[in-house]
Amino acid sequence: MSTSNDTHKSPIIRFKGFSGDWEQREFFDSIHKTIDFRGRTPKKLGLDWSSNGYPALSALNVKNGYIDFSADIHYGDESLYRRWMGGNEIYKGDVLFTMEAPVGNVAQVPDDRGYILSQRTVAFIPQPGKMTKDFLAVLLTSPLVQARIKSLAAGGTAQGVSQKSLKALSVKVPKAMKEQGSISTLFMSISNAIALHQRQLDQLQTLKREFLKRLFPQREQQQPQLRFTGFDDAWEQRKLSDVVDVRSGKDYKQLQPGKIPVYGTGGYMLSVNAALSEKQDAIGIGRKGTIDHPYILRAPFWTVDTLFYAIPRKNFNLGFVDALFHLVNWKRYDESTGVPSLSKVTINSIEVKTPCLAEQEKIGLQLSKLDDSISLHQQKFHNLQKAKQRFLQTIFL
């Protein structure tokens, strides 16, 4: 890659072998066909959804860069598919775009199994010789084009764009199809790496959920399904007040800037020059607002007054207690009719089951290793996303 000085007509960075200005075009000048079935429903065709068959892709399923098949997916049988998509089938690589709720999500059709194009989503088929499918998908996700699309959106709470409003969208495109291909290849490799880490992250999180399910007794059980060698005693029923000492955070505004982290219900906030007096790790749990996302606080720390912090008592392992907190259905104990809230009395009264300290330490260590792997993949995932955004900002005009 090389750099370019003309930031208005050509990108900041460029693949070697390409020069000259990019071409300003109206968006639809590069589009051969738009497939748009918004408003069409099985009922209007005298049919109904099926339990299997051809997946129907709506704005709920089209995420940024991938298709979410778990989000309220519907299916159509052969008859519905032919009636709905006949003559306008979509194929691998075709670009899907959400027109509303939300505006501007972009993904490509993953394969040729056959799909029904459903609510709030259209497919753009680019003009051969003017734009490739992969380049179109990348172009539509670039920050500048996304900002222009958002500016064309109309409506109140659920904003949307129409084909008519998108006629006002102009884009800059490299004239050389080979340059489009080089750019697409770069972003496809980044997207594939992101997808790989996302899959690995999903697998690790699924594995952790399975471990939590098997390493802790279910509601009516006194022992978990899975035990470490050497442990077979029944777990004891206790109140959380026997397990942790719940304390309140404090106002930090009188403190000066420093290196001690301050935590709130959303996690890290800022750094100050003082810590709370406790010198041991604890678990933060929201007192007001976000009450269902506990997390470990490493000493020294300061917590704000919307956050409780729970210090494990003697003979209780921090990693085990953290897992225990994640298994509690905190929303069940919400004491408000408005902003979610908890009290110390409520937290202390919650009943849990616990084993001996040695077994707690085994469980805590196992889950800690999983958490470390999850954190590593999360960091790689976020770093790749940031890298992709930086490239999008510097390559696209």
Short mmCIF file of C-alpha atoms in Angstrom, two decimals:
data_model
loop_
_atom_site.label_atom_id
_atom_site.label_comp_id
_atom_site.label_asym_id
_atom_site.label_seq_id
_atom_site.Cartn_x
_atom_site.Cartn_y
_atom_site.Cartn_z
CA MET A 1 0.00 0.00 0.00
CA SER A 2 1.04 3.60 -0.54
CA THR A 3 -0.27 6.88 0.80
CA SER A 4 -2.11 9.52 -1.20
CA ASN A 5 -2.02 13.27 -0.63
CA ASP A 6 -5.33 13.97 -2.35
CA THR A 7 -7.79 13.10 0.41
CA HIS A 8 -10.76 14.42 -1.54
CA LYS A 9 -10.55 12.47 -4.79
CA SER A 10 -8.50 9.42 -3.83
CA PRO A 11 -7.98 7.49 -0.59
CA ILE A 12 -5.40 8.24 2.10
CA ILE A 13 -3.87 4.79 1.55
CA ARG A 14 -3.78 2.90 -1.72
CA PHE A 15 -2.76 -0.51 -3.00
CA LYS A 16 0.37 -0.43 -5.17
CA GLY A 17 -0.24 -0.16 -8.88
CA PHE A 18 -3.33 2.02 -8.59
CA SER A 19 -3.47 5.78 -8.99
CA GLY A 20 -5.80 8.47 -10.23
CA ASP A 21 -9.02 9.84 -8.82
CA TRP A 22 -11.93 7.72 -7.73
CA GLU A 23 -15.16 8.27 -9.65
CA GLN A 24 -18.14 10.09 -8.13
CA ARG A 25 -21.34 8.18 -8.90
CA GLU A 26 -24.96 8.16 -7.96
CA PHE A 27 -25.44 5.00 -5.91
CA PHE A 28 -28.00 3.41 -8.25
CA ASP A 29 -25.70 3.96 -11.27
CA SER A 30 -23.78 0.92 -10.01
CA ILE A 31 -26.84 -1.17 -9.16
CA HIS A 32 -28.23 -3.58 -11.76
CA LYS A 33 -31.23 -4.70 -9.73
CA THR A 34 -32.93 -4.06 -6.40
CA ILE A 35 -35.04 -6.88 -4.98
CA ASP A 36 -37.57 -5.44 -2.57
CA PHE A 37 -40.47 -7.42 -1.10
CA ARG A 38 -41.13 -5.25 1.93
CA GLY A 39 -44.76 -5.55 2.96
CA ARG A 40 -45.18 -8.99 1.44
CA THR A 41 -46.42 -11.63 3.89
CA PRO A 42 -47.43 -15.30 3.58
CA LYS A 43 -51.04 -14.32 4.37
CA LYS A 44 -51.16 -12.00 1.35
CA LEU A 45 -50.12 -14.97 -0.79
CA GLY A 46 -52.76 -17.20 0.78
CA LEU A 47 -50.08 -19.30 2.50
CA ASP A 48 -48.32 -19.56 5.87
CA TRP A 49 -44.88 -20.04 7.41
CA SER A 50 -43.58 -23.60 7.92
CA SER A 51 -41.49 -25.28 10.63
CA ASN A 52 -38.66 -25.81 8.13
CA GLY A 53 -37.70 -25.16 4.54
CA TYR A 54 -36.32 -21.93 3.07
CA PRO A 55 -35.21 -19.39 5.73
CA ALA A 56 -36.87 -15.96 5.57
CA LEU A 57 -34.38 -13.13 6.12
CA SER A 58 -35.74 -9.98 7.75
CA ALA A 59 -34.04 -6.99 9.39
CA LEU A 60 -33.96 -9.07 12.59
CA ASN A 61 -31.64 -11.59 10.91
CA VAL A 62 -29.39 -9.25 8.90
CA LYS A 63 -26.65 -8.06 11.23
CA ASN A 64 -23.51 -6.15 10.34
CA GLY A 65 -21.50 -8.67 8.35
CA TYR A 66 -23.41 -11.87 9.07
CA ILE A 67 -26.82 -13.55 9.18
CA ASP A 68 -28.22 -14.35 12.61
CA PHE A 69 -30.28 -17.52 12.16
CA SER A 70 -31.36 -17.54 15.82
CA ALA A 71 -33.27 -14.23 15.71
CA ASP A 72 -36.96 -15.11 15.27
CA ILE A 73 -36.29 -17.04 12.07
CA HIS A 74 -39.21 -18.13 9.88
CA TYR A 75 -39.33 -20.72 7.10
CA GLY A 76 -41.29 -21.19 3.90
CA ASP A 77 -42.01 -24.41 2.05
CA GLU A 78 -41.39 -24.95 -1.65
CA SER A 79 -44.74 -23.48 -2.65
CA LEU A 80 -44.24 -20.30 -0.61
CA TYR A 81 -40.68 -19.90 -1.85
CA ARG A 82 -41.72 -20.17 -5.52
CA ARG A 83 -44.68 -17.80 -5.10
CA TRP A 84 -42.62 -15.27 -3.15
CA MET A 85 -39.21 -15.32 -4.86
CA GLY A 86 -40.06 -16.66 -8.35
CA GLY A 87 -37.78 -14.92 -10.87
CA ASN A 88 -36.07 -12.84 -8.17
CA GLU A 89 -34.03 -15.46 -6.32
CA ILE A 90 -31.01 -14.32 -4.30
CA TYR A 91 -27.68 -16.11 -4.48
CA LYS A 92 -24.40 -16.38 -2.63
CA GLY A 93 -22.68 -13.01 -2.28
CA ASP A 94 -25.75 -10.88 -3.04
CA VAL A 95 -25.79 -7.86 -0.74
CA LEU A 96 -28.57 -7.55 1.84
CA PHE A 97 -29.41 -4.15 3.30
CA THR A 98 -31.85 -3.25 6.08
CA MET A 99 -34.05 -0.27 5.19
CA GLU A 100 -35.47 0.31 8.68
CA ALA A 101 -35.39 -0.90 12.28
CA PRO A 102 -32.40 -0.72 12.02
CA VAL A 103 -31.27 1.32 9.03
CA GLY A 104 -28.09 0.27 7.26
CA ASN A 105 -27.15 -3.22 8.44
CA VAL A 106 -25.25 -5.00 5.66
CA ALA A 107 -24.59 -8.71 5.10
CA GLN A 108 -24.09 -11.01 2.14
CA VAL A 109 -26.11 -14.10 1.28
CA PRO A 110 -23.92 -16.90 2.69
CA ASP A 111 -24.72 -19.70 0.22
CA ASP A 112 -27.06 -20.88 -2.54
CA ARG A 113 -29.50 -22.90 -0.41
CA GLY A 114 -32.33 -20.49 -1.27
CA TYR A 115 -33.72 -17.67 0.90
CA ILE A 116 -36.93 -15.68 1.19
CA LEU A 117 -36.36 -11.93 1.32
CA SER A 118 -38.63 -10.68 4.07
CA GLN A 119 -39.51 -7.65 6.18
CA ARG A 120 -37.53 -4.38 6.06
CA THR A 121 -34.70 -5.85 3.98
CA VAL A 122 -33.74 -5.49 0.32
CA ALA A 123 -31.07 -7.08 -1.88
CA PHE A 124 -28.81 -5.01 -4.13
CA ILE A 125 -27.34 -6.71 -7.22
CA PRO A 126 -24.47 -4.59 -8.64
CA GLN A 127 -23.98 -3.75 -12.30
CA PRO A 128 -21.41 -6.16 -13.84
CA GLY A 129 -18.28 -4.30 -14.91
CA LYS A 130 -19.06 -1.38 -12.61
CA MET A 131 -18.96 -2.89 -9.14
CA THR A 132 -18.39 -6.28 -7.54
CA LYS A 133 -20.71 -7.75 -4.90
CA ASP A 134 -17.95 -7.89 -2.30
CA PHE A 135 -16.92 -4.28 -2.91
CA LEU A 136 -20.55 -3.12 -2.66
CA ALA A 137 -20.87 -4.85 0.73
CA VAL A 138 -17.72 -3.12 2.01
CA LEU A 139 -18.71 0.25 0.54
CA LEU A 140 -22.09 0.21 2.29
CA THR A 141 -20.42 -0.42 5.67
CA SER A 142 -17.90 2.43 5.35
CA PRO A 143 -18.39 5.19 7.98
CA LEU A 144 -18.93 7.98 5.46
CA VAL A 145 -21.58 6.09 3.45
CA GLN A 146 -23.28 4.97 6.66
CA ALA A 147 -23.41 8.60 7.84
CA ARG A 148 -24.92 9.69 4.53
CA ILE A 149 -27.53 6.92 4.70
CA LYS A 150 -28.48 7.93 8.25
CA SER A 151 -28.84 11.55 7.10
CA LEU A 152 -31.34 10.41 4.45
CA ALA A 153 -33.40 8.43 6.97
CA ALA A 154 -36.84 9.68 7.90
CA GLY A 155 -39.28 8.84 10.66
CA GLY A 156 -39.51 9.13 14.43
CA THR A 157 -38.55 6.27 16.72
CA ALA A 158 -38.15 3.72 13.89
CA GLN A 159 -36.25 5.61 11.20
CA GLY A 160 -36.01 4.22 7.69
CA VAL A 161 -34.86 4.91 4.16
CA SER A 162 -36.63 4.23 0.89
CA GLN A 163 -35.39 3.55 -2.63
CA LYS A 164 -36.54 7.07 -3.46
CA SER A 165 -34.45 8.64 -0.68
CA LEU A 166 -31.42 6.53 -1.62
CA LYS A 167 -31.49 8.12 -5.08
CA ALA A 168 -29.87 11.12 -3.35
CA LEU A 169 -26.95 8.97 -2.21
CA SER A 170 -23.68 9.49 -4.07
CA VAL A 171 -20.52 7.45 -3.57
CA LYS A 172 -16.90 7.48 -4.72
CA VAL A 173 -15.67 4.30 -6.36
CA PRO A 174 -12.37 3.21 -7.92
CA LYS A 175 -12.75 2.91 -11.68
CA ALA A 176 -10.50 -0.15 -11.87
CA MET A 177 -12.35 -3.37 -11.04
CA LYS A 178 -8.99 -4.84 -9.95
CA GLU A 179 -8.67 -2.16 -7.28
CA GLN A 180 -12.17 -2.94 -6.09
CA GLY A 181 -11.09 -6.58 -5.91
CA SER A 182 -7.95 -5.79 -3.88
CA ILE A 183 -9.94 -3.70 -1.41
CA SER A 184 -12.62 -6.39 -1.13
CA THR A 185 -10.01 -9.10 -0.52
CA LEU A 186 -8.47 -7.09 2.33
CA PHE A 187 -11.79 -6.57 4.06
CA MET A 188 -12.97 -10.11 3.45
CA SER A 189 -9.84 -11.43 5.18
CA ILE A 190 -10.43 -9.10 8.15
CA SER A 191 -14.12 -10.06 8.27
CA ASN A 192 -13.24 -13.76 8.15
CA ALA A 193 -10.81 -13.31 11.04
CA ILE A 194 -13.49 -11.42 13.00
CA ALA A 195 -16.02 -14.17 12.27
CA LEU A 196 -13.52 -16.84 13.38
CA HIS A 197 -12.94 -15.13 16.73
CA GLN A 198 -16.69 -14.58 17.08
CA ARG A 199 -17.34 -18.30 16.57
CA GLN A 200 -14.58 -19.24 19.01
CA LEU A 201 -15.93 -16.73 21.50
CA ASP A 202 -19.45 -18.13 21.11
CA GLN A 203 -18.13 -21.67 21.63
CA LEU A 204 -16.24 -20.68 24.79
CA GLN A 205 -19.26 -18.85 26.20
CA THR A 206 -21.44 -21.88 25.43
CA LEU A 207 -18.87 -24.10 27.13
CA LYS A 208 -18.90 -21.84 30.20
CA ARG A 209 -22.70 -21.94 30.38
CA GLU A 210 -22.53 -25.73 30.19
CA PHE A 211 -19.93 -25.85 32.94
CA LEU A 212 -22.02 -23.57 35.16
CA LYS A 213 -25.02 -25.79 34.55
CA ARG A 214 -23.13 -28.98 35.44
CA LEU A 215 -20.78 -27.74 38.18
CA PHE A 216 -23.61 -26.28 40.28
CA PRO A 217 -26.66 -28.13 41.65
CA GLN A 218 -29.93 -27.52 39.89
CA ARG A 219 -32.92 -26.17 41.81
CA GLU A 220 -34.00 -29.34 43.67
CA GLN A 221 -30.60 -31.05 43.75
CA GLN A 222 -28.09 -31.15 46.61
CA GLN A 223 -25.14 -32.08 44.40
CA PRO A 224 -24.06 -31.00 40.89
CA GLN A 225 -24.02 -33.36 37.90
CA LEU A 226 -20.26 -32.96 37.50
CA ARG A 227 -17.83 -33.38 40.42
CA PHE A 228 -14.06 -33.17 40.72
CA THR A 229 -12.36 -36.35 41.92
CA GLY A 230 -12.40 -36.70 45.70
CA PHE A 231 -15.56 -34.69 46.33
CA ASP A 232 -18.91 -36.36 46.97
CA ASP A 233 -20.50 -34.53 49.92
CA ALA A 234 -23.85 -32.79 49.50
CA TRP A 235 -23.66 -29.02 49.15
CA GLU A 236 -24.94 -26.85 52.00
CA GLN A 237 -27.89 -24.48 51.74
CA ARG A 238 -26.91 -20.97 52.90
CA LYS A 239 -27.99 -17.36 52.66
CA LEU A 240 -25.72 -15.00 50.73
CA SER A 241 -25.11 -13.12 54.00
CA ASP A 242 -23.12 -16.23 55.13
CA VAL A 243 -21.07 -16.15 51.92
CA VAL A 244 -20.26 -12.45 51.38
CA ASP A 245 -20.14 -9.15 53.21
CA VAL A 246 -22.12 -6.69 51.08
CA ARG A 247 -20.98 -3.07 51.32
CA SER A 248 -21.99 0.19 49.64
CA GLY A 249 -19.94 2.25 47.23
CA LYS A 250 -19.26 5.91 47.90
CA ASP A 251 -19.28 9.24 46.10
CA TYR A 252 -15.93 9.80 44.38
CA LYS A 253 -16.32 13.45 43.41
CA GLN A 254 -14.20 14.75 46.29
CA LEU A 255 -11.22 12.68 45.10
CA GLN A 256 -8.39 13.89 42.89
CA PRO A 257 -7.28 12.22 39.62
CA GLY A 258 -4.91 9.29 40.08
CA LYS A 259 -4.34 5.63 39.21
CA ILE A 260 -7.00 3.91 41.34
CA PRO A 261 -9.88 2.68 39.12
CA VAL A 262 -13.44 3.77 39.87
CA TYR A 263 -16.21 1.30 38.97
CA GLY A 264 -19.93 1.81 38.42
CA THR A 265 -22.77 -0.39 37.19
CA GLY A 266 -21.36 -0.22 33.66
CA GLY A 267 -17.81 -1.14 34.68
CA TYR A 268 -14.70 1.06 34.70
CA MET A 269 -15.43 4.81 34.80
CA LEU A 270 -12.25 6.77 35.59
CA SER A 271 -9.22 6.84 37.92
CA VAL A 272 -8.74 8.65 41.23
CA ASN A 273 -5.98 9.02 43.83
CA ALA A 274 -7.59 6.98 46.62
CA ALA A 275 -9.09 3.54 47.16
CA LEU A 276 -11.70 2.19 49.52
CA SER A 277 -10.09 0.80 52.65
CA GLU A 278 -10.55 -2.84 51.62
CA LYS A 279 -7.36 -4.51 50.41
CA GLN A 280 -8.96 -7.62 48.95
CA ASP A 281 -10.79 -8.38 45.72
CA ALA A 282 -14.57 -8.20 45.65
CA ILE A 283 -17.55 -8.61 43.32
CA GLY A 284 -19.49 -5.59 42.11
CA ILE A 285 -23.27 -5.81 41.79
CA GLY A 286 -25.56 -2.94 40.84
CA ARG A 287 -27.64 -1.33 43.57
CA LYS A 288 -29.59 0.73 41.05
CA GLY A 289 -29.83 0.59 37.29
CA THR A 290 -27.90 -2.40 35.92
CA ILE A 291 -28.43 -5.04 38.59
CA ASP A 292 -27.85 -8.23 36.60
CA HIS A 293 -24.18 -7.96 35.54
CA PRO A 294 -21.87 -8.77 38.46
CA TYR A 295 -18.12 -8.61 37.86
CA ILE A 296 -14.89 -9.03 39.82
CA LEU A 297 -13.22 -5.92 41.29
CA ARG A 298 -9.47 -6.24 41.75
CA ALA A 299 -8.06 -4.33 44.73
CA PRO A 300 -7.33 -1.47 45.07
CA PHE A 301 -10.57 0.02 43.75
CA TRP A 302 -13.27 2.60 44.37
CA THR A 303 -16.95 1.98 43.66
CA VAL A 304 -19.67 4.58 43.15
CA ASP A 305 -22.81 4.70 45.26
CA THR A 306 -24.96 2.91 42.65
CA LEU A 307 -22.80 -0.19 43.10
CA PHE A 308 -22.57 -2.65 45.96
CA TYR A 309 -19.38 -4.63 46.40
CA ALA A 310 -19.42 -8.06 47.98
CA ILE A 311 -16.32 -9.35 49.80
CA PRO A 312 -16.16 -13.16 50.18
CA ARG A 313 -16.12 -14.25 53.80
CA LYS A 314 -13.57 -16.69 55.24
CA ASN A 315 -13.68 -20.12 53.58
CA PHE A 316 -15.25 -18.77 50.38
CA ASN A 317 -13.35 -18.55 47.09
CA LEU A 318 -13.67 -15.40 44.96
CA GLY A 319 -13.88 -17.24 41.61
CA PHE A 320 -16.53 -19.59 42.94
CA VAL A 321 -18.56 -16.72 44.43
CA ASP A 322 -18.32 -14.82 41.13
CA ALA A 323 -19.83 -17.84 39.34
CA LEU A 324 -22.47 -18.08 42.06
CA PHE A 325 -23.43 -14.43 41.49
CA HIS A 326 -23.73 -15.05 37.76
CA LEU A 327 -26.19 -17.87 38.41
CA VAL A 328 -28.54 -15.71 40.48
CA ASN A 329 -31.55 -14.36 38.59
CA TRP A 330 -31.14 -10.82 39.90
CA LYS A 331 -34.14 -9.46 38.01
CA ARG A 332 -36.31 -11.77 40.09
CA TYR A 333 -35.30 -9.75 43.16
CA ASP A 334 -35.85 -6.31 41.61
CA GLU A 335 -37.55 -4.17 44.25
CA SER A 336 -38.66 -1.26 42.09
CA THR A 337 -41.51 -0.43 39.73
CA GLY A 338 -39.26 1.86 37.68
CA VAL A 339 -35.44 1.83 37.63
CA PRO A 340 -34.25 -1.67 38.69
CA SER A 341 -32.86 -1.69 42.22
CA LEU A 342 -31.63 -4.02 44.97
CA SER A 343 -31.08 -3.65 48.71
CA LYS A 344 -28.54 -5.26 51.04
CA VAL A 345 -31.41 -6.95 52.89
CA THR A 346 -32.61 -8.58 49.68
CA ILE A 347 -29.13 -9.68 48.57
CA ASN A 348 -28.33 -11.10 52.01
CA SER A 349 -31.54 -13.13 52.10
CA ILE A 350 -30.98 -14.93 48.78
CA GLU A 351 -30.44 -18.67 49.31
CA VAL A 352 -27.62 -20.51 47.54
CA LYS A 353 -25.84 -23.88 47.76
CA THR A 354 -22.08 -24.13 48.42
CA PRO A 355 -19.49 -26.93 48.80
CA CYS A 356 -16.32 -27.00 50.91
CA LEU A 357 -13.53 -24.49 50.20
CA ALA A 358 -11.33 -27.03 48.41
CA GLU A 359 -14.05 -27.84 45.89
CA GLN A 360 -14.84 -24.15 45.50
CA GLU A 361 -11.19 -23.53 44.60
CA LYS A 362 -11.28 -26.28 41.95
CA ILE A 363 -14.43 -24.82 40.42
CA GLY A 364 -13.11 -21.26 40.62
CA LEU A 365 -9.83 -22.22 38.93
CA GLN A 366 -11.58 -24.08 36.10
CA LEU A 367 -13.92 -21.16 35.40
CA SER A 368 -11.07 -18.65 35.71
CA LYS A 369 -9.17 -20.42 32.92
CA LEU A 370 -12.27 -20.26 30.74
CA ASP A 371 -12.74 -16.57 31.54
CA ASP A 372 -9.11 -15.86 30.57
CA SER A 373 -9.66 -17.56 27.20
CA ILE A 374 -12.91 -15.65 26.69
CA SER A 375 -11.21 -12.34 27.54
CA LEU A 376 -8.36 -13.10 25.11
CA HIS A 377 -10.75 -13.78 22.23
CA GLN A 378 -12.85 -10.73 23.14
CA GLN A 379 -9.74 -8.55 22.99
CA LYS A 380 -8.68 -9.99 19.63
CA PHE A 381 -12.24 -9.58 18.35
CA HIS A 382 -12.39 -5.92 19.41
CA ASN A 383 -8.90 -5.20 18.04
CA LEU A 384 -9.87 -6.61 14.65
CA GLN A 385 -13.08 -4.58 14.63
CA LYS A 386 -11.10 -1.41 15.39
CA ALA A 387 -8.59 -2.25 12.65
CA LYS A 388 -11.43 -2.76 10.18
CA GLN A 389 -12.93 0.62 11.10
CA ARG A 390 -9.57 2.36 10.71
CA PHE A 391 -9.11 0.87 7.25
CA LEU A 392 -12.67 1.79 6.26
CA GLN A 393 -12.04 5.40 7.34
CA THR A 394 -8.78 5.73 5.41
CA ILE A 395 -9.68 3.83 2.23
CA PHE A 396 -13.20 5.10 1.60
CA LEU A 397 -14.02 8.69 0.74
#
